[in-house]
mmCIF file of C-alpha atoms in Angstrom:
data_model
loop_
_atom_site.group_PDB
_atom_site.id
_atom_site.type_symbol
_atom_site.label_atom_id
_atom_site.label_comp_id
_atom_site.label_asym_id
_atom_site.label_seq_id
_atom_site.Cartn_x
_atom_site.Cartn_y
_atom_site.Cartn_z
ATOM 1 C CA MET A 1 -59.745 1.995 -48.085
ATOM 2 C CA ALA A 2 -56.611 1.207 -50.000
ATOM 3 C CA GLN A 3 -57.722 3.823 -52.490
ATOM 4 C CA GLN A 4 -57.956 6.407 -49.745
ATOM 5 C CA GLY A 5 -54.545 5.411 -48.450
ATOM 6 C CA THR A 6 -53.067 5.869 -51.915
ATOM 7 C CA THR A 7 -54.776 9.235 -52.288
ATOM 8 C CA LEU A 8 -53.619 10.255 -48.827
ATOM 9 C CA GLN A 9 -50.082 9.126 -49.643
ATOM 10 C CA GLY A 10 -50.181 11.152 -52.917
ATOM 11 C CA CYS A 11 -51.456 14.221 -51.058
ATOM 12 C CA ASN A 12 -48.806 13.749 -48.408
ATOM 13 C CA ASN A 13 -46.047 13.468 -51.048
ATOM 14 C CA GLU A 14 -47.334 16.576 -52.842
ATOM 15 C CA LEU A 15 -47.651 18.428 -49.537
ATOM 16 C CA VAL A 16 -44.063 17.526 -48.603
ATOM 17 C CA LYS A 17 -42.900 18.670 -52.069
ATOM 18 C CA TYR A 18 -44.613 22.071 -51.675
ATOM 19 C CA MET A 19 -43.367 22.437 -48.099
ATOM 20 C CA GLU A 20 -39.798 21.749 -49.256
ATOM 21 C CA GLU A 21 -40.231 24.278 -52.078
ATOM 22 C CA LEU A 22 -41.548 26.860 -49.600
ATOM 23 C CA CYS A 23 -38.594 26.169 -47.283
ATOM 24 C CA MET A 24 -36.177 26.688 -50.200
ATOM 25 C CA GLN A 25 -37.920 29.952 -51.129
ATOM 26 C CA LYS A 26 -37.796 31.090 -47.485
ATOM 27 C CA THR A 27 -34.084 30.255 -47.300
ATOM 28 C CA GLU A 28 -33.510 32.233 -50.504
ATOM 29 C CA VAL A 29 -35.476 35.224 -49.157
ATOM 30 C CA ASP A 30 -33.618 34.946 -45.823
ATOM 31 C CA GLU A 31 -30.293 35.118 -47.708
ATOM 32 C CA GLN A 32 -31.500 38.113 -49.752
ATOM 33 C CA ILE A 33 -32.625 39.877 -46.569
ATOM 34 C CA ALA A 34 -29.278 39.166 -44.881
ATOM 35 C CA LYS A 35 -27.444 40.568 -47.931
ATOM 36 C CA LEU A 36 -29.663 43.662 -47.981
ATOM 37 C CA ILE A 37 -29.088 44.208 -44.250
ATOM 38 C CA ALA A 38 -25.323 43.873 -44.782
ATOM 39 C CA ASP A 39 -25.477 46.316 -47.720
ATOM 40 C CA LYS A 40 -27.577 48.721 -45.648
ATOM 41 C CA THR A 41 -25.128 48.532 -42.732
ATOM 42 C CA LYS A 42 -22.180 49.088 -45.071
ATOM 43 C CA ILE A 43 -23.866 52.125 -46.652
ATOM 44 C CA GLN A 44 -24.832 53.512 -43.227
ATOM 45 C CA ASN A 45 -21.200 53.196 -42.122
ATOM 46 C CA GLU A 46 -20.043 54.938 -45.304
ATOM 47 C CA ILE A 47 -22.606 57.697 -44.728
ATOM 48 C CA ALA A 48 -21.368 58.096 -41.146
ATOM 49 C CA MET A 49 -17.750 58.366 -42.335
ATOM 50 C CA LEU A 50 -18.714 60.781 -45.113
ATOM 51 C CA THR A 51 -20.724 62.852 -42.629
ATOM 52 C CA ILE A 52 -17.664 63.112 -40.367
ATOM 53 C CA GLN A 53 -15.511 64.074 -43.364
ATOM 54 C CA LEU A 54 -18.100 66.645 -44.459
ATOM 55 C CA GLU A 55 -18.215 68.182 -40.980
ATOM 56 C CA SER A 56 -14.417 68.325 -40.886
ATOM 57 C CA ILE A 57 -14.242 69.933 -44.325
ATOM 58 C CA SER A 58 -17.001 72.395 -43.429
ATOM 59 C CA GLU A 59 -15.184 73.397 -40.233
ATOM 60 C CA SER A 60 -11.900 73.749 -42.108
ATOM 61 C CA LEU A 61 -13.658 75.823 -44.755
ATOM 62 C CA LEU A 62 -15.041 78.166 -42.090
ATOM 63 C CA TRP A 63 -11.527 78.694 -40.678
ATOM 64 C CA LYS A 64 -10.013 79.147 -44.131
ATOM 65 C CA ASN A 65 -12.705 81.682 -45.076
ATOM 66 C CA ALA A 66 -12.053 83.628 -41.861
ATOM 67 C CA ILE A 67 -8.309 83.587 -42.552
ATOM 68 C CA GLN A 68 -8.903 84.642 -46.158
ATOM 69 C CA LYS A 69 -11.072 87.561 -45.008
ATOM 70 C CA LYS A 70 -8.404 88.643 -42.496
ATOM 71 C CA LEU A 71 -5.687 88.380 -45.165
ATOM 72 C CA ASP A 72 -7.800 90.436 -47.577
ATOM 73 C CA THR A 73 -8.171 93.129 -44.901
ATOM 74 C CA ILE A 74 -4.449 93.122 -44.071
ATOM 75 C CA LEU A 75 -3.547 93.225 -47.755
ATOM 76 C CA ALA A 76 -5.939 96.122 -48.454
ATOM 77 C CA GLU A 77 -4.571 98.054 -45.461
ATOM 78 C CA GLY A 78 -1.015 97.312 -46.575
ATOM 79 C CA ILE A 79 -1.670 98.523 -50.108
ATOM 80 C CA PHE A 80 -3.352 101.666 -48.768
ATOM 81 C CA ALA A 81 -0.416 102.366 -46.417
ATOM 82 C CA TYR A 82 2.094 101.669 -49.193
ATOM 83 C CA ASP A 83 0.291 104.105 -51.498
ATOM 84 C CA LYS A 84 0.413 106.776 -48.769
ATOM 85 C CA ILE A 85 4.139 106.126 -48.254
ATOM 86 C CA LEU A 86 4.696 106.327 -52.006
ATOM 87 C CA ASP A 87 2.817 109.639 -52.201
ATOM 88 C CA SER A 88 4.787 110.988 -49.231
ATOM 89 C CA SER A 89 8.042 109.838 -50.846
ATOM 90 C CA LYS A 90 7.150 111.655 -54.072
ATOM 91 C CA ILE A 91 6.364 114.835 -52.120
ATOM 92 C CA LEU A 92 9.632 114.530 -50.165
ATOM 93 C CA LEU A 93 11.557 113.983 -53.396
ATOM 94 C CA ASP A 94 9.983 117.087 -54.952
ATOM 95 C CA VAL A 95 10.790 119.154 -51.832
ATOM 96 C CA LEU A 96 14.403 117.933 -51.810
ATOM 97 C CA LYS A 97 14.810 118.708 -55.519
ATOM 98 C CA LYS A 98 13.533 122.264 -54.951
ATOM 99 C CA GLU A 99 15.789 122.721 -51.912
ATOM 100 C CA ILE A 100 18.803 121.515 -53.904
ATOM 101 C CA GLU A 101 17.864 123.865 -56.761
ATOM 102 C CA ASN A 102 17.563 126.753 -54.290
ATOM 103 C CA LEU A 103 20.883 125.787 -52.699
ATOM 104 C CA ASP A 104 22.545 125.607 -56.131
ATOM 105 C CA LYS A 105 21.119 129.048 -56.975
ATOM 106 C CA LEU A 106 22.386 130.422 -53.653
ATOM 107 C CA ILE A 107 25.860 128.975 -54.281
ATOM 108 C CA ALA A 108 25.851 130.445 -57.788
ATOM 109 C CA LEU A 109 24.795 133.861 -56.445
ATOM 110 C CA LYS A 110 27.505 133.736 -53.773
ATOM 111 C CA LYS A 111 30.070 132.863 -56.428
ATOM 112 C CA ILE A 112 28.903 135.745 -58.622
ATOM 113 C CA PHE A 113 28.933 138.075 -55.619
ATOM 114 C CA SER A 114 32.424 136.919 -54.616
ATOM 115 C CA GLU A 115 33.706 137.381 -58.153
ATOM 116 C CA SER A 116 32.158 140.820 -58.409
ATOM 117 C CA MET A 117 33.694 141.794 -55.067
ATOM 118 C CA SER A 118 37.081 140.545 -56.203
ATOM 119 C CA SER A 119 36.919 142.493 -59.423
ATOM 120 C CA SER A 120 35.788 145.641 -57.543
ATOM 121 C CA GLU A 121 38.779 145.484 -55.254
ATOM 122 C CA SER A 122 41.210 145.145 -58.107
ATOM 123 C CA ASP A 123 39.886 148.289 -59.826
#
């Protein structure tokens, strides 16, 4: 019976050794799981913040694109109107030049007429 007691004691010691080893492995796995959960939570929080930033940037981009489109329209209309004004100014300038030429010719004719009248009276 002493033999059985020794064998039982050896089995018990070995069993305790394996149980302690299993407990250490479980503690190690528990720590790894806790670290992974913390990493996951951190990444989820970062994703949430990045999602908010992305939504904000997307909304801002929509507004900026709308403003850009409006500015493009205003600029195109402004250039078109400016070109029309420029064309009208050129036409007005040409008309004024012709009117001044005609006026100069009229003044010259009046001067010639006046001179010819003066020389007719003196004869």
